[in-house]
Amino acid sequence: SERSKIPSFKVMEVVRDAALKDEALAKAGSKERVIPLHIGQPSVGAPRKVLEAASKAVFDDRIAYTGSLGIPPLRQKIADLYMKRYGEKVDAADVVVTTGSSGGFVIAFTALFDAGSRVAMATPGYPCYRNILQAAGVRDSVDPNDRGERLAAHASDARRRGEEGRQANPRADSDVAVQPNGHGAGGGADEGHLWLVHAEQSSRFISDEIYHGLPLAGRSVVCALKYKQDSIIINSFSKYHCMTGWRVGWMVVKDKAAIEGMETLLQNLFISAPTLSQIAALSAFDCEEELDGHAERYRTNLKILLEGLPKAGFDKLSRPDGAFYLYCDVREMLVLTQTTSSLDLAKRILDECAVAVTAGVDFDPERGHNYMRFSFAGSTENMREACERLAEVAQAAQGQQAVMAVGI
């Protein structure tokens, strides 16, 4: 169908290629393995209490279907989190448990946007926003530049152009979807960015807060509810709670009419989020000491990459303060390695030194060919080894240039 003709999520293609590379290394008798700097996945598994709760539930619980909005105890615990972490009152009835944050995006976008809607989002940003919207027929999105500073202006433009669209299509909306936590650039949501969007009172505001709990810059993180109470909040247990494969997330939705529509969609598209994961997630809120220790490791990993990557030729780096990624301008490396885009460079790095990285084109279709993203969610040992391997790629490229120069 036309809906399926959307861009691939290239990070997942790197996951596939990295697995094939590991398989080839093993068959060749090599002890070397691929170092994963490509995906935002903590190198550790779920917290101990989560595993214990899941193990107990496997034997003691039926693991049957749940209500489509999620089990009541989990909805209540998520609601309580907002008062504890942000001082914001959220009722359990405002919480929708989803199959990861991805399920939240599908449900939110389907419930809120009709074909012809205007949706603004920051770039670099999570590619699945654009791709899910395109699959839903929302093709005419407005992408503001960089970290969101111009988002309010684009929201106003989306609203104006949405009004024009309504003259031809009465069902067209002018909505705003925002991604304040940087899947690409690694930026976090701060009060300034959220306030700019809040200025457009008539626009919807979807806030992806999946990286909250990881304030790498040491400053507090702002929930969108502080400025706009009807914001749609999307979050999950994947990042801070280290539960990527458990596929359980949530939304906060204070619009009762919207929740009714979302529940209907959930019933038809997902039935319910995985029951075992919901039960296990109840214990995730009791693991802060363990999880904060992981956050400290991310800070250590960041320091290692900020020191090691420039020595390997990757010296134009962002300074993340929200997520565990570095975004890097690699134009000089493209020249050095005689590659034409970050996609080609990423493939070369995986092939030559078994380090998996992600091309920036995933996060910014226009400018991303000149950028690359590095994840530092892995082990500290892997961060050090990755810097050494990447330096070997740069040294090899310099050697080839030297040979060519002599030949000339």
Coordinates of C-alpha atoms in Angstrom, one line a residue:
S1 CA 0.0 0.0 0.0
E2 CA 1.0 3.6 -0.3
R3 CA 1.0 3.8 3.5
S4 CA 3.8 1.3 3.7
K5 CA 6.0 3.4 1.4
I6 CA 7.6 5.3 4.2
P7 CA 11.3 5.8 5.0
S8 CA 13.0 3.0 7.0
F9 CA 14.0 3.5 10.6
K10 CA 17.7 3.3 9.8
V11 CA 18.8 2.7 13.4
M12 CA 17.0 -0.7 13.1
E13 CA 18.8 -1.4 9.9
V14 CA 22.1 -0.9 11.7
V15 CA 20.8 -3.3 14.4
R16 CA 20.3 -5.9 11.7
D17 CA 23.7 -5.2 10.0
A18 CA 25.5 -5.3 13.4
A19 CA 24.1 -8.7 14.1
L20 CA 25.2 -10.0 10.8
K21 CA 28.7 -8.5 11.4
D22 CA 28.8 -10.3 14.8
E23 CA 27.8 -13.5 13.1
A24 CA 30.6 -13.2 10.5
L25 CA 33.2 -12.4 13.2
A26 CA 32.1 -15.5 15.2
K27 CA 32.3 -17.7 12.1
A28 CA 35.8 -16.4 11.3
G29 CA 36.9 -17.4 14.8
S30 CA 37.4 -13.8 15.9
K31 CA 36.9 -12.9 19.6
E32 CA 36.1 -9.3 18.5
R33 CA 32.5 -8.2 18.7
V34 CA 30.6 -5.2 17.5
I35 CA 30.5 -2.3 19.9
P36 CA 27.1 -0.7 19.9
L37 CA 27.1 3.0 19.7
H38 CA 24.1 3.1 17.3
I39 CA 21.0 2.5 19.5
G40 CA 19.7 4.1 22.6
Q41 CA 19.6 0.9 24.6
P42 CA 21.2 0.6 28.1
S43 CA 23.8 -2.1 28.2
V44 CA 22.3 -3.5 31.5
G45 CA 19.0 -5.2 31.8
A46 CA 15.9 -4.4 33.8
P47 CA 16.4 -3.7 37.6
R48 CA 16.6 -6.7 39.9
K49 CA 13.2 -6.0 41.6
V50 CA 11.6 -5.9 38.1
L51 CA 13.0 -9.3 37.2
E52 CA 11.9 -10.7 40.5
A53 CA 8.4 -9.4 40.1
A54 CA 8.2 -10.8 36.5
S55 CA 9.5 -14.2 37.7
K56 CA 6.9 -14.4 40.4
A57 CA 4.1 -13.3 38.0
V58 CA 5.0 -16.0 35.5
F59 CA 4.1 -18.7 38.0
D60 CA 1.4 -16.9 40.1
D61 CA -0.5 -14.9 37.6
R62 CA -2.6 -16.0 34.6
I63 CA -0.9 -13.3 32.4
A64 CA -4.3 -12.7 30.8
Y65 CA -5.6 -9.7 28.8
T66 CA -5.9 -6.5 30.8
G67 CA -8.1 -3.5 30.2
S68 CA -7.0 -1.6 27.2
L69 CA -5.9 1.5 29.2
G70 CA -3.7 -0.6 31.5
I71 CA -3.9 -2.2 34.9
P72 CA -5.2 0.2 37.6
P73 CA -2.2 -0.2 40.0
L74 CA 0.3 0.8 37.3
R75 CA -1.8 3.7 36.1
Q76 CA -1.9 5.0 39.7
K77 CA 1.8 4.6 40.2
I78 CA 2.5 6.5 37.0
A79 CA 0.1 9.3 38.1
D80 CA 1.9 9.5 41.5
L81 CA 5.2 9.9 39.7
Y82 CA 4.2 13.3 38.3
M83 CA 3.5 14.8 41.7
K84 CA 6.8 13.3 43.1
R85 CA 9.0 14.3 40.2
Y86 CA 7.4 17.5 38.9
G87 CA 4.8 18.6 41.5
E88 CA 2.0 18.1 38.9
K89 CA -1.3 16.6 39.8
V90 CA -2.2 13.7 37.5
D91 CA -5.1 11.3 38.1
A92 CA -4.9 7.6 37.4
A93 CA -7.7 8.2 34.9
D94 CA -5.4 10.5 32.9
V95 CA -2.9 7.7 32.3
V96 CA -3.0 5.4 29.3
V97 CA -0.6 2.4 29.4
T98 CA 0.8 1.7 25.9
T99 CA 3.0 -0.9 24.1
G100 CA 6.2 1.2 24.5
S101 CA 6.3 4.8 23.6
S102 CA 5.9 3.7 19.9
G103 CA 2.4 2.5 20.7
G104 CA 1.8 5.8 22.3
F105 CA 2.8 7.7 19.1
V106 CA 0.6 5.5 16.9
I107 CA -2.4 6.0 19.2
A108 CA -1.9 9.7 19.8
F109 CA -1.3 10.6 16.2
T110 CA -4.2 8.5 15.0
A111 CA -6.6 9.9 17.6
L112 CA -5.6 13.5 17.2
F113 CA -4.7 14.1 13.6
D114 CA -6.7 13.8 10.4
A115 CA -5.2 13.7 6.9
G116 CA -4.2 17.2 6.0
S117 CA -3.2 18.2 9.6
R118 CA -0.2 20.5 10.0
V119 CA 2.3 19.1 12.4
A120 CA 5.5 20.9 13.5
M121 CA 8.4 19.1 15.1
A122 CA 12.0 20.0 15.9
T123 CA 14.9 18.6 13.8
P124 CA 17.1 16.8 14.4
G125 CA 14.5 14.6 15.9
Y126 CA 13.1 11.1 16.2
P127 CA 12.4 9.8 12.7
C128 CA 9.4 7.7 13.6
Y129 CA 7.4 10.8 14.3
R130 CA 7.6 11.8 10.6
N131 CA 7.2 8.2 9.4
I132 CA 4.2 7.4 11.5
L133 CA 2.5 10.6 10.5
Q134 CA 3.3 10.0 6.8
A135 CA 1.8 6.5 7.1
A136 CA -1.3 8.1 8.6
G137 CA -1.6 10.5 5.6
V138 CA -0.3 13.5 7.4
R139 CA 2.3 14.4 4.8
D140 CA 2.5 18.2 4.9
S141 CA 4.4 18.7 8.1
V142 CA 6.5 21.7 9.0
D143 CA 10.0 21.1 10.4
P144 CA 11.5 24.0 12.4
N145 CA 15.2 24.4 12.5
D146 CA 17.6 22.9 15.0
R147 CA 16.7 22.7 18.7
G148 CA 13.2 24.2 18.7
E149 CA 14.0 27.9 19.1
R150 CA 11.8 28.8 16.2
L151 CA 9.1 26.4 17.0
A152 CA 6.5 29.0 18.0
A153 CA 7.0 30.8 14.7
H154 CA 6.4 27.6 12.8
A155 CA 3.5 26.7 15.0
S156 CA 1.9 30.0 14.0
D157 CA 2.7 29.3 10.4
A158 CA 1.2 25.8 10.7
R159 CA -1.9 27.3 12.2
R160 CA -2.2 29.9 9.5
R161 CA -1.7 27.4 6.7
G162 CA -4.0 25.0 8.4
E163 CA -6.7 27.6 8.2
E164 CA -6.0 27.8 4.5
G165 CA -6.2 24.1 4.2
R166 CA -9.6 24.0 6.0
Q167 CA -11.1 26.1 3.2
A168 CA -10.5 23.1 0.9
N169 CA -10.8 20.4 3.6
P170 CA -13.0 21.1 6.6
R171 CA -11.4 18.2 8.5
A172 CA -7.9 19.6 8.4
D173 CA -6.4 20.6 11.8
S174 CA -3.5 22.8 12.8
D175 CA -1.7 20.8 15.4
V176 CA 1.8 20.8 16.8
A177 CA 3.8 17.8 17.8
V178 CA 7.0 18.5 19.7
Q179 CA 10.0 16.3 20.6
P180 CA 11.9 18.1 23.4
N181 CA 14.2 15.3 24.3
G182 CA 16.9 14.9 21.6
H183 CA 16.9 11.5 19.9
G184 CA 19.2 13.2 17.4
A185 CA 21.0 16.1 19.0
G186 CA 20.7 14.9 22.5
G187 CA 19.1 18.1 23.9
G188 CA 16.7 18.2 26.8
A189 CA 13.5 20.1 27.4
D190 CA 14.0 23.4 29.1
E191 CA 11.6 26.1 30.2
G192 CA 12.5 28.4 27.3
H193 CA 11.7 25.8 24.5
L194 CA 8.5 24.8 26.1
W195 CA 7.4 28.4 26.7
L196 CA 7.9 29.2 23.1
V197 CA 5.5 26.5 22.1
H198 CA 3.1 27.4 24.8
A199 CA 2.7 30.8 23.3
E200 CA 0.5 29.1 20.6
Q201 CA -2.4 28.4 23.0
S202 CA -4.7 26.9 20.3
S203 CA -2.2 24.3 19.2
R204 CA -2.0 20.8 20.5
F205 CA 1.2 19.9 22.2
I206 CA 2.6 16.4 22.3
S207 CA 5.7 16.1 24.5
D208 CA 8.0 13.1 24.2
E209 CA 9.6 12.8 27.6
I210 CA 11.1 9.4 27.3
Y211 CA 14.6 10.5 28.5
H212 CA 13.4 12.2 31.7
G213 CA 15.4 10.9 34.6
L214 CA 18.7 11.4 32.8
P215 CA 19.5 15.1 33.5
L216 CA 23.1 14.8 32.2
A217 CA 23.8 18.5 32.6
G218 CA 22.8 18.5 36.2
R219 CA 19.7 20.7 35.8
S220 CA 16.1 19.9 36.4
V221 CA 13.9 18.7 33.6
V222 CA 10.6 20.4 32.9
C223 CA 7.4 18.5 32.2
A224 CA 5.2 20.1 29.6
L225 CA 2.2 20.0 32.0
K226 CA 3.9 23.0 33.8
Y227 CA 3.0 25.3 31.0
K228 CA 0.1 23.5 29.1
Q229 CA -2.2 21.3 31.2
D230 CA -3.8 19.8 28.1
S231 CA -0.4 18.6 26.7
I232 CA -0.2 15.0 25.7
I233 CA 2.8 13.4 27.5
I234 CA 4.4 10.3 26.1
N235 CA 7.0 8.3 28.1
S236 CA 8.1 4.7 28.6
F237 CA 10.1 2.4 30.9
S238 CA 12.7 1.8 28.1
K239 CA 15.4 4.4 28.9
Y240 CA 15.7 5.4 32.5
H241 CA 14.2 2.1 33.7
C242 CA 16.3 0.0 31.3
M243 CA 13.3 -2.0 30.0
T244 CA 13.6 -1.6 26.3
G245 CA 12.4 -5.1 25.2
W246 CA 9.6 -5.2 27.7
R247 CA 7.6 -2.8 25.4
V248 CA 5.6 -0.9 28.0
G249 CA 5.1 2.9 28.1
W250 CA 2.4 5.4 28.9
M251 CA 0.6 8.6 28.0
V252 CA -0.8 11.3 30.2
V253 CA -4.0 12.7 28.6
K254 CA -6.2 15.1 30.5
D255 CA -8.7 15.4 27.6
K256 CA -11.4 12.9 28.5
A257 CA -12.9 12.9 25.0
A258 CA -9.5 12.1 23.6
I259 CA -9.0 9.3 26.0
E260 CA -12.3 7.7 24.9
G261 CA -11.1 7.7 21.3
M262 CA -7.7 6.4 22.3
E263 CA -9.2 3.6 24.3
T264 CA -11.3 2.5 21.2
L265 CA -8.1 2.6 19.1
L266 CA -6.2 0.6 21.7
Q267 CA -9.0 -2.0 21.8
N268 CA -8.8 -2.5 18.1
L269 CA -5.1 -2.1 17.4
F270 CA -3.3 -3.5 20.5
I271 CA -5.9 -5.1 22.8
S272 CA -3.6 -4.2 25.7
A273 CA 0.0 -3.6 26.6
P274 CA 1.9 -6.8 27.5
T275 CA 0.5 -8.0 30.8
L276 CA 3.7 -9.4 32.2
S277 CA 5.5 -6.2 31.4
Q278 CA 2.8 -4.2 33.2
I279 CA 3.1 -6.3 36.3
A280 CA 6.9 -6.1 36.3
A281 CA 6.8 -2.3 35.7
L282 CA 5.0 -1.9 39.1
S283 CA 8.3 -2.6 40.7
A284 CA 10.3 -0.2 38.5
F285 CA 9.4 2.7 40.7
D286 CA 11.2 1.2 43.7
C287 CA 14.6 1.0 41.9
E288 CA 15.8 4.6 41.9
E289 CA 19.1 3.9 43.6
E290 CA 20.0 1.2 41.1
L291 CA 18.8 3.3 38.2
D292 CA 20.5 6.5 39.3
G293 CA 23.8 4.5 39.4
H294 CA 23.3 3.8 35.7
A295 CA 22.8 7.5 35.0
E296 CA 26.1 8.2 36.7
R297 CA 27.7 5.7 34.3
Y298 CA 26.3 7.5 31.4
R299 CA 28.0 10.7 32.6
T300 CA 31.3 8.8 32.8
N301 CA 30.8 7.4 29.3
L302 CA 30.1 10.9 28.0
K303 CA 33.4 12.2 29.4
I304 CA 35.2 9.3 27.7
L305 CA 33.7 10.1 24.3
L306 CA 34.2 13.8 24.6
E307 CA 37.9 13.1 25.2
G308 CA 38.3 10.2 22.8
L309 CA 36.2 11.0 19.8
P310 CA 38.1 14.3 18.9
K311 CA 41.3 12.3 18.9
A312 CA 39.7 9.9 16.4
G313 CA 38.7 12.8 14.1
F314 CA 35.2 13.4 15.4
D315 CA 35.7 16.8 17.0
K316 CA 32.6 18.8 16.1
L317 CA 30.3 17.4 18.8
S318 CA 27.1 18.5 20.4
R319 CA 26.9 18.8 24.2
P320 CA 23.9 16.7 25.3
D321 CA 21.9 17.5 28.4
G322 CA 18.8 15.4 28.0
A323 CA 19.5 12.0 26.3
F324 CA 22.5 9.7 26.1
Y325 CA 23.7 10.7 22.6
L326 CA 26.3 12.8 20.9
Y327 CA 25.5 14.4 17.6
C328 CA 28.6 15.0 15.4
D329 CA 29.3 17.1 12.3
V330 CA 31.4 14.6 10.2
R331 CA 32.0 16.6 7.0
E332 CA 35.8 16.7 7.6
M333 CA 35.7 12.9 8.2
L334 CA 33.8 12.4 4.9
V335 CA 36.6 14.2 3.1
L336 CA 39.3 12.3 5.0
T337 CA 37.7 8.9 4.3
Q338 CA 36.6 9.9 0.8
T339 CA 33.0 8.9 1.5
T340 CA 30.0 10.8 0.3
S341 CA 27.6 10.7 3.2
S342 CA 27.3 9.7 6.9
L343 CA 25.4 6.6 5.7
D344 CA 28.5 5.4 3.8
L345 CA 30.8 6.4 6.6
A346 CA 28.7 4.4 9.1
K347 CA 28.9 1.3 6.9
R348 CA 32.6 1.7 6.5
I349 CA 33.1 2.0 10.3
L350 CA 31.1 -1.1 10.9
D351 CA 32.9 -3.0 8.2
E352 CA 36.5 -1.9 9.2
C353 CA 36.4 -1.7 12.9
A354 CA 33.2 -3.3 14.1
V355 CA 31.7 -0.2 15.7
A356 CA 28.0 0.4 15.0
V357 CA 27.0 4.1 14.7
T358 CA 24.0 5.8 13.2
A359 CA 23.9 8.2 10.3
G360 CA 22.3 11.6 11.0
V361 CA 20.0 11.3 8.0
D362 CA 17.7 9.3 10.2
F363 CA 17.1 12.3 12.4
D364 CA 17.3 15.1 9.8
P365 CA 16.6 14.1 6.2
E366 CA 17.8 17.4 4.8
R367 CA 21.1 17.9 6.6
G368 CA 21.7 14.6 8.3
H369 CA 24.0 13.2 5.5
N370 CA 26.7 15.4 7.1
Y371 CA 26.1 14.2 10.7
M372 CA 26.4 11.1 12.8
R373 CA 25.0 10.1 16.2
F374 CA 26.9 8.2 18.9
S375 CA 25.1 6.6 21.8
F376 CA 26.9 6.3 25.2
A377 CA 24.2 4.1 26.8
G378 CA 26.6 1.1 26.8
S379 CA 29.3 -0.1 29.1
T380 CA 32.2 2.2 30.0
E381 CA 34.7 -0.5 28.7
N382 CA 33.0 -0.3 25.3
M383 CA 33.3 3.5 25.2
R384 CA 37.0 3.3 25.6
E385 CA 37.4 0.5 23.1
A386 CA 35.2 2.2 20.6
C387 CA 37.4 5.4 20.7
E388 CA 40.5 3.3 20.0
R389 CA 38.9 1.5 17.1
L390 CA 37.5 4.7 15.5
A391 CA 41.0 6.2 15.8
E392 CA 42.3 3.3 13.7
V393 CA 39.8 4.1 11.0
A394 CA 41.0 7.7 10.9
Q395 CA 44.7 6.6 10.9
A396 CA 44.1 4.2 8.0
A397 CA 42.4 6.9 6.0
Q398 CA 45.3 9.3 6.6
G399 CA 47.7 6.6 5.6
Q400 CA 45.8 6.1 2.3
Q401 CA 45.9 9.8 1.6
A402 CA 49.7 9.8 2.3
V403 CA 50.2 6.9 -0.2
M404 CA 48.2 8.7 -2.8
A405 CA 50.1 11.9 -2.3
V406 CA 53.4 10.0 -2.8
G407 CA 52.0 8.4 -5.9
I408 CA 51.1 11.7 -7.4

